[in-house]
PDB file of C-alpha atoms in Angstrom:
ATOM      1  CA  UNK A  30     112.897 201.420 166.752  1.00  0.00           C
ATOM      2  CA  UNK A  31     115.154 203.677 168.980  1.00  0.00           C
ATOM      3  CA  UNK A  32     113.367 202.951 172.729  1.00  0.00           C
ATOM      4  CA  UNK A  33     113.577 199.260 171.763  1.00  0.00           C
ATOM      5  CA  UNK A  34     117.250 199.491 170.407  1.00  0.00           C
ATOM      6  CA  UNK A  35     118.132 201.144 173.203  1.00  0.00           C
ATOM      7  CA  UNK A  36     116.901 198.960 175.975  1.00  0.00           C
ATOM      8  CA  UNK A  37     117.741 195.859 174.121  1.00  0.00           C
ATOM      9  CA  UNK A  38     121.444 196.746 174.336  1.00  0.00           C
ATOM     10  CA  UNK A  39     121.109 197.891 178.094  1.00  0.00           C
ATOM     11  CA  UNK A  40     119.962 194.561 178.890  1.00  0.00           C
ATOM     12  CA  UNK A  41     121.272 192.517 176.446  1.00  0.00           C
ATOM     13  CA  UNK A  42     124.402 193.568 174.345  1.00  0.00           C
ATOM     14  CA  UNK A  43     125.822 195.379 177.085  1.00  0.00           C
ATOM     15  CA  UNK A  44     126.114 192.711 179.855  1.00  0.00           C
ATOM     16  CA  UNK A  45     127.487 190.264 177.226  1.00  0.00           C
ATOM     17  CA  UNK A  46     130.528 192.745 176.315  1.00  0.00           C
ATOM     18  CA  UNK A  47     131.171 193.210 179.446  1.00  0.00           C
ATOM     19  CA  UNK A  48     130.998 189.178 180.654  1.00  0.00           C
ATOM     20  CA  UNK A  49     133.349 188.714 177.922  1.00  0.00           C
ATOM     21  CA  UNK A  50     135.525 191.162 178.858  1.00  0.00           C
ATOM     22  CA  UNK A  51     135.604 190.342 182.244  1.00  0.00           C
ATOM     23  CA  UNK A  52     136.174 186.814 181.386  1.00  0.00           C
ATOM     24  CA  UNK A  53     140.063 187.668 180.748  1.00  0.00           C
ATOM     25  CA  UNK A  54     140.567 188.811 184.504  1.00  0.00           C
ATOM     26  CA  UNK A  55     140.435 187.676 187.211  1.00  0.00           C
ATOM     27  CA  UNK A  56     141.267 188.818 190.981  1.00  0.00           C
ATOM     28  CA  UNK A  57     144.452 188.504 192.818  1.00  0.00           C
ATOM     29  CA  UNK A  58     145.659 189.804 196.162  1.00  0.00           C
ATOM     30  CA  UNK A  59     148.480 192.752 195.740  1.00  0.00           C
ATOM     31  CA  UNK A  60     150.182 194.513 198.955  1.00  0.00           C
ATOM     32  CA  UNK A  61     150.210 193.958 202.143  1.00  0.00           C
ATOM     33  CA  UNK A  62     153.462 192.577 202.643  1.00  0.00           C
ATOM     34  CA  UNK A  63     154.597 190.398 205.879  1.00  0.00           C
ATOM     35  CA  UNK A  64     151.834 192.315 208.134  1.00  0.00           C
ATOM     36  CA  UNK A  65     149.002 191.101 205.641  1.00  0.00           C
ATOM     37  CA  UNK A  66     146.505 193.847 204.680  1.00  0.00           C
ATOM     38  CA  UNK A  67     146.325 194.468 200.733  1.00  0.00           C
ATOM     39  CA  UNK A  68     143.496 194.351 198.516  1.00  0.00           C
ATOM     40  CA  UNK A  69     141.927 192.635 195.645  1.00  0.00           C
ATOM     41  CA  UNK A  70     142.094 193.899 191.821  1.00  0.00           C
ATOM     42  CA  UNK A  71     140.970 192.645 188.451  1.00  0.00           C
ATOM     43  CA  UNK A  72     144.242 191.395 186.911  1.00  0.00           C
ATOM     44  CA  UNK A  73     144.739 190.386 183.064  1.00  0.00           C
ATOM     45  CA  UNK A  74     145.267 186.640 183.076  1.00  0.00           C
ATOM     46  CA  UNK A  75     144.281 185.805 179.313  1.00  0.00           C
ATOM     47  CA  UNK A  76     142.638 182.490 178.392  1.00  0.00           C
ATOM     48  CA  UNK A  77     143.707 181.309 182.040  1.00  0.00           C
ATOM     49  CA  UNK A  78     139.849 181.704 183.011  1.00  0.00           C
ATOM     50  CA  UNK A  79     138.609 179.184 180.516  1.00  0.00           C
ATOM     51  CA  UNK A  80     141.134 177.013 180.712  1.00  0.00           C
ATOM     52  CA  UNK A  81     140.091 176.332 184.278  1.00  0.00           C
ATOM     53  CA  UNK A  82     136.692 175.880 183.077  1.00  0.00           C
ATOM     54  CA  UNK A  83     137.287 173.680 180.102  1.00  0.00           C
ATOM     55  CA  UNK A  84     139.975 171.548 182.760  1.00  0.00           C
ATOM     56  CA  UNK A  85     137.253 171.399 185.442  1.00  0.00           C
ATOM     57  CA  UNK A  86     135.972 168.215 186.273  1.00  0.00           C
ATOM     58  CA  UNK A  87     133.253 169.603 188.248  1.00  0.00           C
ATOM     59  CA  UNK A  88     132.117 171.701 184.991  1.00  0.00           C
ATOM     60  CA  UNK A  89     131.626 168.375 182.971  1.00  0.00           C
ATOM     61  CA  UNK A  90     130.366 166.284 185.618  1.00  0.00           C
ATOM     62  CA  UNK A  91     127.463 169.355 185.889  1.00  0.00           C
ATOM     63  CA  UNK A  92     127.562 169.375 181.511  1.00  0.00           C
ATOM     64  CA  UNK A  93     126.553 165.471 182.082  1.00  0.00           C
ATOM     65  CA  UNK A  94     123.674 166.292 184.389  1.00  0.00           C
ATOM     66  CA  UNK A  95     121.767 168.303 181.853  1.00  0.00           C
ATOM     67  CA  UNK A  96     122.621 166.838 179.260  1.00  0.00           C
ATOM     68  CA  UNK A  97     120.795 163.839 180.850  1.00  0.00           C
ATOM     69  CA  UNK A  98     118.138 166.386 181.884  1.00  0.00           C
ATOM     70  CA  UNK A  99     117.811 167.461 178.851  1.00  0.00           C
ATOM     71  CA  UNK A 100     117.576 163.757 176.907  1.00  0.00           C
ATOM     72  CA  UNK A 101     114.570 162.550 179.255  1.00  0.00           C
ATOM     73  CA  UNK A 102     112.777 166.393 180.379  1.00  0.00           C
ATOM     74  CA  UNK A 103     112.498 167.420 176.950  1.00  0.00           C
ATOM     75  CA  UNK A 104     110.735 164.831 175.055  1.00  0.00           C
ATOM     76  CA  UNK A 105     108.276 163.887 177.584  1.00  0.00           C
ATOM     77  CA  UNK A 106     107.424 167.901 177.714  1.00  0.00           C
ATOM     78  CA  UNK A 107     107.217 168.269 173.864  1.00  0.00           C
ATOM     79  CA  UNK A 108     105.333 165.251 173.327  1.00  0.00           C
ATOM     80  CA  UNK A 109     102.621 166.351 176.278  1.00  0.00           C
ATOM     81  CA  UNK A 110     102.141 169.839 175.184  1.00  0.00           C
ATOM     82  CA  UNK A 111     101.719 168.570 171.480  1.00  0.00           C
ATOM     83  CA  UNK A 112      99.112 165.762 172.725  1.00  0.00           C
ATOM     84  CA  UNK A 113      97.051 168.593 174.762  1.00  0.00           C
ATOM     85  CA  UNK A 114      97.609 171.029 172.033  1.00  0.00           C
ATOM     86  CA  UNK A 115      95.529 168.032 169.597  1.00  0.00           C
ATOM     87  CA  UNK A 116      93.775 167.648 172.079  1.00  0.00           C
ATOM     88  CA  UNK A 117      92.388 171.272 172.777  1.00  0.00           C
ATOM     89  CA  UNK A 118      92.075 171.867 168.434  1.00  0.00           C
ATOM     90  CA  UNK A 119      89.734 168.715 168.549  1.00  0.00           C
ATOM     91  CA  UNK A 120      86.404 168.741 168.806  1.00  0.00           C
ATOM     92  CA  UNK A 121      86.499 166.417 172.085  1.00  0.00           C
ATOM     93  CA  UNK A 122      86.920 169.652 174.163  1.00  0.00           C
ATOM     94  CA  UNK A 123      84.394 172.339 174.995  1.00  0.00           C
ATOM     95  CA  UNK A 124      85.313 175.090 177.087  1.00  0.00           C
ATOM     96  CA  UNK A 125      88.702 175.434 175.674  1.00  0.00           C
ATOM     97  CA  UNK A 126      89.785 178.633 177.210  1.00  0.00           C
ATOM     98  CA  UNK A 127      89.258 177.607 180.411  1.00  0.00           C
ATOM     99  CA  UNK A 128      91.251 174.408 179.673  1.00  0.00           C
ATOM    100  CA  UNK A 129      94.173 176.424 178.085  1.00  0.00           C
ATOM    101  CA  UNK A 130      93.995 178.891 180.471  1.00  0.00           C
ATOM    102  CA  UNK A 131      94.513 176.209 183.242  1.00  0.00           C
ATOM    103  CA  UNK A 132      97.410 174.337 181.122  1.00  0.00           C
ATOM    104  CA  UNK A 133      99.173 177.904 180.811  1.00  0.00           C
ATOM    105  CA  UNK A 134      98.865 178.846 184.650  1.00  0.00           C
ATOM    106  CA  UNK A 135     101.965 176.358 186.322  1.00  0.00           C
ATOM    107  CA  UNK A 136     104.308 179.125 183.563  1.00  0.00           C
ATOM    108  CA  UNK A 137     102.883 182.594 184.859  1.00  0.00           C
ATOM    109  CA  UNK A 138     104.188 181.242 188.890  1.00  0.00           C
ATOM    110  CA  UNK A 139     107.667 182.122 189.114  1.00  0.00           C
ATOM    111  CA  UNK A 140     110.218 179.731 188.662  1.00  0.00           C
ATOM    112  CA  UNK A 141     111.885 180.509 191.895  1.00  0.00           C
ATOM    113  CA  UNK A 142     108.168 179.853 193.808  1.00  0.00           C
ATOM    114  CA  UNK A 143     107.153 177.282 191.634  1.00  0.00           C
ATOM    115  CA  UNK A 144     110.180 174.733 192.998  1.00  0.00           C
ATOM    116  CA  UNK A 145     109.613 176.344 196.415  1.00  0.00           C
ATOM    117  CA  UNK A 146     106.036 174.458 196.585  1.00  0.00           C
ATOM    118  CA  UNK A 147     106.992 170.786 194.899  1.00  0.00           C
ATOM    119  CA  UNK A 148     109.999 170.963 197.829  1.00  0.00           C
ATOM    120  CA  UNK A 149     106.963 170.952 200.203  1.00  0.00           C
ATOM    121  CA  UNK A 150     105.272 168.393 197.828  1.00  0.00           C
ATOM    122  CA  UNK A 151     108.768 166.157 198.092  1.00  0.00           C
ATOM    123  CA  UNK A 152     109.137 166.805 202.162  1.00  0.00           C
ATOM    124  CA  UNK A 153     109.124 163.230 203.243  1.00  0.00           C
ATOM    125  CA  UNK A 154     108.170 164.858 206.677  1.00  0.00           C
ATOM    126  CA  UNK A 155     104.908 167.523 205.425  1.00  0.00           C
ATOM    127  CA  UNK A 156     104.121 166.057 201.976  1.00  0.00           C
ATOM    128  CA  UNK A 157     100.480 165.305 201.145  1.00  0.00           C
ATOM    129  CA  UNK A 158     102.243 162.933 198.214  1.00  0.00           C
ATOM    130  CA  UNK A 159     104.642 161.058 199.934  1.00  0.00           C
ATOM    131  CA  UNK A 160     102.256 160.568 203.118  1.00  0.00           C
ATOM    132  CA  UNK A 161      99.269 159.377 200.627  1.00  0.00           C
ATOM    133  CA  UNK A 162     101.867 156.756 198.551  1.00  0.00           C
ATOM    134  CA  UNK A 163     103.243 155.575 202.684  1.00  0.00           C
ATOM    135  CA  UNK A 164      99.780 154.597 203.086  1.00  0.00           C
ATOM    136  CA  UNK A 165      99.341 152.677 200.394  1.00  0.00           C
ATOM    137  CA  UNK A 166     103.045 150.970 200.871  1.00  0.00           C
ATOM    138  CA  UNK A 167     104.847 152.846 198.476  1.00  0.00           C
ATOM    139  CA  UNK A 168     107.932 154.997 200.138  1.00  0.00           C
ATOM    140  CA  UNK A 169     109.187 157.067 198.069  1.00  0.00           C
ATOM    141  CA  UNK A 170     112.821 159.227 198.659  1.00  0.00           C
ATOM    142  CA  UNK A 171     112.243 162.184 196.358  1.00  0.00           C
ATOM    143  CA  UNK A 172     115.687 163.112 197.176  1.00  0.00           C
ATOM    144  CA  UNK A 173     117.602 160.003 196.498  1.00  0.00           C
ATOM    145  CA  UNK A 174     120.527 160.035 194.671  1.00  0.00           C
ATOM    146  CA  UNK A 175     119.158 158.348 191.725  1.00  0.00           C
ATOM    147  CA  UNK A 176     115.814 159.963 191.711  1.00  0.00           C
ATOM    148  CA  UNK A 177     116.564 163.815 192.731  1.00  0.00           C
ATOM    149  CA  UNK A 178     117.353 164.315 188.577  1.00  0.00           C
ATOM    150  CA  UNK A 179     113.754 163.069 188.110  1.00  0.00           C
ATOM    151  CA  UNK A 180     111.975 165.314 190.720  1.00  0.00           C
ATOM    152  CA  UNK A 181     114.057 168.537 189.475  1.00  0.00           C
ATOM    153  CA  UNK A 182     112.488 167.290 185.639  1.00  0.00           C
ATOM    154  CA  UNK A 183     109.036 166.904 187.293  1.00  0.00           C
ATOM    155  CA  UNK A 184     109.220 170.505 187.789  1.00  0.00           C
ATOM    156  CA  UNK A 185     110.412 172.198 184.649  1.00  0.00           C
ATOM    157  CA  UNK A 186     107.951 169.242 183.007  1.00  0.00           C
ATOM    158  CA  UNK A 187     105.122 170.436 185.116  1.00  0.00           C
ATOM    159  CA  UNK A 188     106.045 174.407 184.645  1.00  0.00           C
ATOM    160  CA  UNK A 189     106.590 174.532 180.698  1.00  0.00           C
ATOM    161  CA  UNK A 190     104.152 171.944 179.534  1.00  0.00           C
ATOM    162  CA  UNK A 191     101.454 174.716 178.891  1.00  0.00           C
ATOM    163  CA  UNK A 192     103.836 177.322 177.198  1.00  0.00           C
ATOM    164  CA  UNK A 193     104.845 174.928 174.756  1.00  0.00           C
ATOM    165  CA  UNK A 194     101.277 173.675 174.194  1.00  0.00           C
ATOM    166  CA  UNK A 195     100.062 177.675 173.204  1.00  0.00           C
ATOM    167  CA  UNK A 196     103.409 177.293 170.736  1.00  0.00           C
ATOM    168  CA  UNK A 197     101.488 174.423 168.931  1.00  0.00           C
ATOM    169  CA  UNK A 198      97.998 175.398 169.273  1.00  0.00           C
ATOM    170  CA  UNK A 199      98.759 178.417 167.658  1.00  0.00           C
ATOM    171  CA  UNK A 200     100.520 176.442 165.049  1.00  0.00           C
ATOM    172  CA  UNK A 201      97.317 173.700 164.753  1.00  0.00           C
ATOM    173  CA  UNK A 202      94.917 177.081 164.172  1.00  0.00           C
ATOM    174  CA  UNK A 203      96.955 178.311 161.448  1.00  0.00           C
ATOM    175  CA  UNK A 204      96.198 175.261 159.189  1.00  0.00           C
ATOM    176  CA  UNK A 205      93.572 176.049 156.692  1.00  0.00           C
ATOM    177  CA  UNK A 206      90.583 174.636 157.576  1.00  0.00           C
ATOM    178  CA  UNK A 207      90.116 173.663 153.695  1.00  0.00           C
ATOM    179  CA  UNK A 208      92.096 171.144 154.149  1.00  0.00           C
ATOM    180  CA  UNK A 209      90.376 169.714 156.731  1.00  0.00           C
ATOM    181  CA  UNK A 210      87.246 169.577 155.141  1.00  0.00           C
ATOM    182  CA  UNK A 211      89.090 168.284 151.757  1.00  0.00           C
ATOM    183  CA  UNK A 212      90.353 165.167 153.671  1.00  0.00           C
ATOM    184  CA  UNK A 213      86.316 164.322 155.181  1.00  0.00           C
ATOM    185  CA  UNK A 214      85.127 164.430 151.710  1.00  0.00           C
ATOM    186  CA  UNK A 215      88.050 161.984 150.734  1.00  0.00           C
ATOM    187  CA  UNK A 216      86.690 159.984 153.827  1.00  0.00           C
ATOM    188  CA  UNK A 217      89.482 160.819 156.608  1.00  0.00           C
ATOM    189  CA  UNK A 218      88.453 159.944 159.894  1.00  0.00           C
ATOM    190  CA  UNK A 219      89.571 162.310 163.433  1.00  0.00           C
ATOM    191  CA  UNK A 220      92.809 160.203 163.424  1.00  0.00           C
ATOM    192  CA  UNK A 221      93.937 160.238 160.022  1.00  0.00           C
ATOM    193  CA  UNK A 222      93.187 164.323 159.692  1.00  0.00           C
ATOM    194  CA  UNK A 223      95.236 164.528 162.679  1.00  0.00           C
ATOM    195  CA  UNK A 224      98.299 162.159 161.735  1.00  0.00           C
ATOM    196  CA  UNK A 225      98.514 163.098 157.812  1.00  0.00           C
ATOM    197  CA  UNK A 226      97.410 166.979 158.542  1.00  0.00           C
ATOM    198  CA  UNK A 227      97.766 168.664 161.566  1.00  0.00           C
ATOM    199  CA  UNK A 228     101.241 166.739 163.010  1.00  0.00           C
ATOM    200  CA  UNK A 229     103.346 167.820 158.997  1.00  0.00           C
ATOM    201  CA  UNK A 230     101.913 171.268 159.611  1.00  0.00           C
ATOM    202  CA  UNK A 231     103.503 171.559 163.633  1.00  0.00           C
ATOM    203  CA  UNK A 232     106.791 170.546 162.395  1.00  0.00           C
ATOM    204  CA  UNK A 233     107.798 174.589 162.622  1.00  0.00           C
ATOM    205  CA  UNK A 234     106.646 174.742 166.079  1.00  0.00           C
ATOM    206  CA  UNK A 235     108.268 171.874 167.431  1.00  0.00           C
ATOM    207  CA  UNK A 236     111.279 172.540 166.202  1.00  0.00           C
ATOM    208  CA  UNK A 237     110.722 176.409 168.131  1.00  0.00           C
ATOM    209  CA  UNK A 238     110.162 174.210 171.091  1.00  0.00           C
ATOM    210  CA  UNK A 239     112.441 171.880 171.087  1.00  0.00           C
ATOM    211  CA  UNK A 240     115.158 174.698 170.570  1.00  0.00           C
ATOM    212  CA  UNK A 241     113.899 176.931 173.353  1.00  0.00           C
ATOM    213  CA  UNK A 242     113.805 173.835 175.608  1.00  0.00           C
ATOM    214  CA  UNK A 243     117.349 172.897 174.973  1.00  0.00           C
ATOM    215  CA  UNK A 244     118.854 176.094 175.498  1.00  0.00           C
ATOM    216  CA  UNK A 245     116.468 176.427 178.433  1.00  0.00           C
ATOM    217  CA  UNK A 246     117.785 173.090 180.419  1.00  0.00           C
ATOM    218  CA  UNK A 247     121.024 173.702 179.236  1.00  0.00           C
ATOM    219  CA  UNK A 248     120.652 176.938 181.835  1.00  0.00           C
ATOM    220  CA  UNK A 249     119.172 174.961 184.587  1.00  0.00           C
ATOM    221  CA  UNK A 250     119.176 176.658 187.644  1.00  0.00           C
ATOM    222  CA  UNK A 251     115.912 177.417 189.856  1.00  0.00           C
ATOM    223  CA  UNK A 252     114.857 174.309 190.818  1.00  0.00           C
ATOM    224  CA  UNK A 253     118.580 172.401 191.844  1.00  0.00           C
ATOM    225  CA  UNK A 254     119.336 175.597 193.732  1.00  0.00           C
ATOM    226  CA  UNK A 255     115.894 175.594 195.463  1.00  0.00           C
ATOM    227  CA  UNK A 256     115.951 172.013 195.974  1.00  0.00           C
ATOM    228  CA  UNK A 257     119.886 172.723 197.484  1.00  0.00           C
ATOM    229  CA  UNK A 258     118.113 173.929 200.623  1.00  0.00           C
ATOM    230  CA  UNK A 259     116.118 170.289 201.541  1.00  0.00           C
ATOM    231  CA  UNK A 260     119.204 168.129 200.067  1.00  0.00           C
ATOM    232  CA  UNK A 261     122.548 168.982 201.137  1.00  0.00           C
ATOM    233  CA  UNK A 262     124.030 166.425 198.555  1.00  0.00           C
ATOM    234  CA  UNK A 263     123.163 169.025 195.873  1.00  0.00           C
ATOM    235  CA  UNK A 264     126.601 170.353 195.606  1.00  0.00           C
ATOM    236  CA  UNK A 265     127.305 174.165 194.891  1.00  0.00           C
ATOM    237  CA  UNK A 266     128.676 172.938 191.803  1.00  0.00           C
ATOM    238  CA  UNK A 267     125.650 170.565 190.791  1.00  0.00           C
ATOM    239  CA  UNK A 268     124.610 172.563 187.122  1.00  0.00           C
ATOM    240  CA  UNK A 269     126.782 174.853 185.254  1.00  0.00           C
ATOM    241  CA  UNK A 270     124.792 178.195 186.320  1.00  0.00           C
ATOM    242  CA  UNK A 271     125.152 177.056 189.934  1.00  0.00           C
ATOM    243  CA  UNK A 272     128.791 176.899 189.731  1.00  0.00           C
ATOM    244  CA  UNK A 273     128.786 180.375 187.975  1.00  0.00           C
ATOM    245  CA  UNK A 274     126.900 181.933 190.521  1.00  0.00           C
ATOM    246  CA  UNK A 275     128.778 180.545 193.556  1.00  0.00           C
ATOM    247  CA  UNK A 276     132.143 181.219 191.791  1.00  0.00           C
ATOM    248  CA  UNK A 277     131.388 184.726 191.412  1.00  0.00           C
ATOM    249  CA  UNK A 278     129.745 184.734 195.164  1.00  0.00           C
ATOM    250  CA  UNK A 279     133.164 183.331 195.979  1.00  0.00           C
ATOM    251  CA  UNK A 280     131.837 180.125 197.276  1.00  0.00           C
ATOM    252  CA  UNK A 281     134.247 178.141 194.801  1.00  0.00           C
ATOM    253  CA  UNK A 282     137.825 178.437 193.945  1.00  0.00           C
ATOM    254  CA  UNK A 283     138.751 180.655 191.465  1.00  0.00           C
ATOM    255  CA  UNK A 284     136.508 182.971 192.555  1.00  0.00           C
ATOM    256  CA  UNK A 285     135.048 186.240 191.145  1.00  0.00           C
ATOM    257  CA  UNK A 286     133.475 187.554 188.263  1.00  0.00           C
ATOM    258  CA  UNK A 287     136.041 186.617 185.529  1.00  0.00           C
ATOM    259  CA  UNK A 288     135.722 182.671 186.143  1.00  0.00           C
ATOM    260  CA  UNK A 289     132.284 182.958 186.193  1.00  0.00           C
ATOM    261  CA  UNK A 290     131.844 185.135 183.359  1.00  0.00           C
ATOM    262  CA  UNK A 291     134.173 182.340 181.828  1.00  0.00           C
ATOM    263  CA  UNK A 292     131.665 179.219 182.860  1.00  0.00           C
ATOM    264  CA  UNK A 293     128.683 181.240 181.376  1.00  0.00           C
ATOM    265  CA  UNK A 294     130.383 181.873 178.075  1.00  0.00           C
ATOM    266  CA  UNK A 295     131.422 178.273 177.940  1.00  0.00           C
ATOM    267  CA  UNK A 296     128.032 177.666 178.649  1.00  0.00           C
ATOM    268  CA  UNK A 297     126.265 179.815 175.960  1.00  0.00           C
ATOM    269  CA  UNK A 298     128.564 178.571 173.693  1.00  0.00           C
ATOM    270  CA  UNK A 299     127.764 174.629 174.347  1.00  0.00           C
ATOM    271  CA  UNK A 300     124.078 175.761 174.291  1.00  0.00           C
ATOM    272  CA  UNK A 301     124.521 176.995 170.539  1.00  0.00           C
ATOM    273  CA  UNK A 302     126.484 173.823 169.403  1.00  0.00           C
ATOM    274  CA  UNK A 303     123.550 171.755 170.530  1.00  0.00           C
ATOM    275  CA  UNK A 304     120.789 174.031 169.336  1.00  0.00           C
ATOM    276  CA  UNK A 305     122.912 173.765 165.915  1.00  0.00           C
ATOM    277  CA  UNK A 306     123.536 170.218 165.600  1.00  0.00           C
ATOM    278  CA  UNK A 307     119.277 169.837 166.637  1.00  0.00           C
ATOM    279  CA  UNK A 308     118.747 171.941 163.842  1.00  0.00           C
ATOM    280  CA  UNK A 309     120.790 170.498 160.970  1.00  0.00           C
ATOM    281  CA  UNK A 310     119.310 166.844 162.096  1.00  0.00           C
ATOM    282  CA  UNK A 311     115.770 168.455 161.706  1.00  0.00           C
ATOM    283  CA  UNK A 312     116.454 169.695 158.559  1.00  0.00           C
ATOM    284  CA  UNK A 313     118.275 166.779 156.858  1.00  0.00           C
ATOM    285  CA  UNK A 314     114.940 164.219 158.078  1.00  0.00           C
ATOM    286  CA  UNK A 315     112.509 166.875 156.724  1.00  0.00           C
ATOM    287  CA  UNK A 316     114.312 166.981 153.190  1.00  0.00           C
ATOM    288  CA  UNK A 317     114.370 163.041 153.678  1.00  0.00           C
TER     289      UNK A 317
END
């Protein structure tokens, strides 16, 4: 267990000590006197940090966002990955790596490239998409105020779709296959095997997917800062992580590491109430 200890806390424990630490200082200007000059250093300041996080209006307003992401991206996902999962464990489908292998492939592009090429696909100017819907009278502002939240979703929908269905096939070809042929002799039909069998015996996976997702939106990031590039009303503040990257670049004021170390913890620890309150709910309508 050592190599695995070891790297797990290089990558892992470590960094979150030292965020935390960090998190009580932040950097102030010292010397210099009436001729200027001087220099920055990390000074104690407390809870001052998260108080400017939990006070910042531009932290909730980006909370709202995906939280809203989150409301409308992850069902839609969940409830596409489980349909292809059925879909795949049926005997409809032949060929089923190939088809599994194709669902998986939008996940192995990087997330970073992956919003990269649906910014092309949005381009009003170069887009295949929007140029085919022009032509048949449908213009379409991928980039509108009301619809940019949408196109961002599109993505992550598009990217994580096939993880999540490998979650629940794996899930669907754990069942027994007694019971399967059990329900036949009773005289179950495709539908009812699937309904009364194989959606009870996911309920495991989909609550692993639905947590992952929620924590995963909650960290938003790639495809509003991509999209930042084509949309200038993306503000630098849009999603938490943005605003905890450009405060520590120094884009936003306070800057540094120690607000931004603040915004992340915040974060993390918003990410776990919601992850926590999911939980409990699924657990109180499974005992119901």
């Amino acid at each position: 267990m050592a190599p695995f200890v070891i790297l797990f806390a290089i990558v892992f424990i470590i960094p979150i000590i030292w965020a935390i630490k960090s998190s009580f200082y932040q950097q102030v200007a010292v010397g210099g006197g009436a001729y200027g000059g001087g220099q920055l250093v990390n000074q104690f300041v407390g809870l001052q940090n998260f108080q400017y996080v939990i006070t910042s209006g531009d932290f909730w307003a980006g909370i709202g966002r995906v939280l809203i992401y989150t409301v409308i991206q992850v069902p839609i996902m969940i409830i596409a990955a489980l349909a292809l999962a059925m879909l795949l464990d049926s005997f409809l489908v032949k060929h089923v790596t190939v088809f599994r292998l194709s669902y998986f492939l939008p996940y192995a592009i990087p997330g970073v490239v992956a919003s990269i090429i649906w910014v092309f696909l949005y381009n009003g100017q170069i887009s295949p998409i929007v140029k085919g819907l022009a032509a048949l009278g449908i213009n379409v502002d991928f980039f509108a105020n009301n619809v940019v939240l949408a196109s961002m979703a599109n993505i992550t929908t598009w990217t994580f779709t096939g993880y999540n269905m490998l979650i629940f096939l794996a899930s669907l070809q754990a069942i027994p296959h007694d019971l399967y042929e059990a329900a036949r002799i009773d005289g179950a039909n495709g539908f009812q095997i699937a309904m009364k069998i194989k959606l009870p015996n996911v309920r495991g996976a989909a609550l692993l997917a639905m947590l992952l997702s929620i924590v995963g939106t909650i960290q938003l990031f790639n495809e509003p800062q991509v999209m930042q590039t084509a949309d200038p009303g993306i503000s630098s503040s849009y999603t938490p992580m943005m605003m905890a990257l450009n405060t520590s670049r120094g884009f936003l004021t306070p800057k540094g590491d120690g607000p931004a170390s603040a915004i992340a913890i915040v974060m993390a620890f918003i990410a776990g109430i919601l992850a926590m309150i999911y939980a409990l709910v699924e657990r109180k309508v499974n005992e119901s």
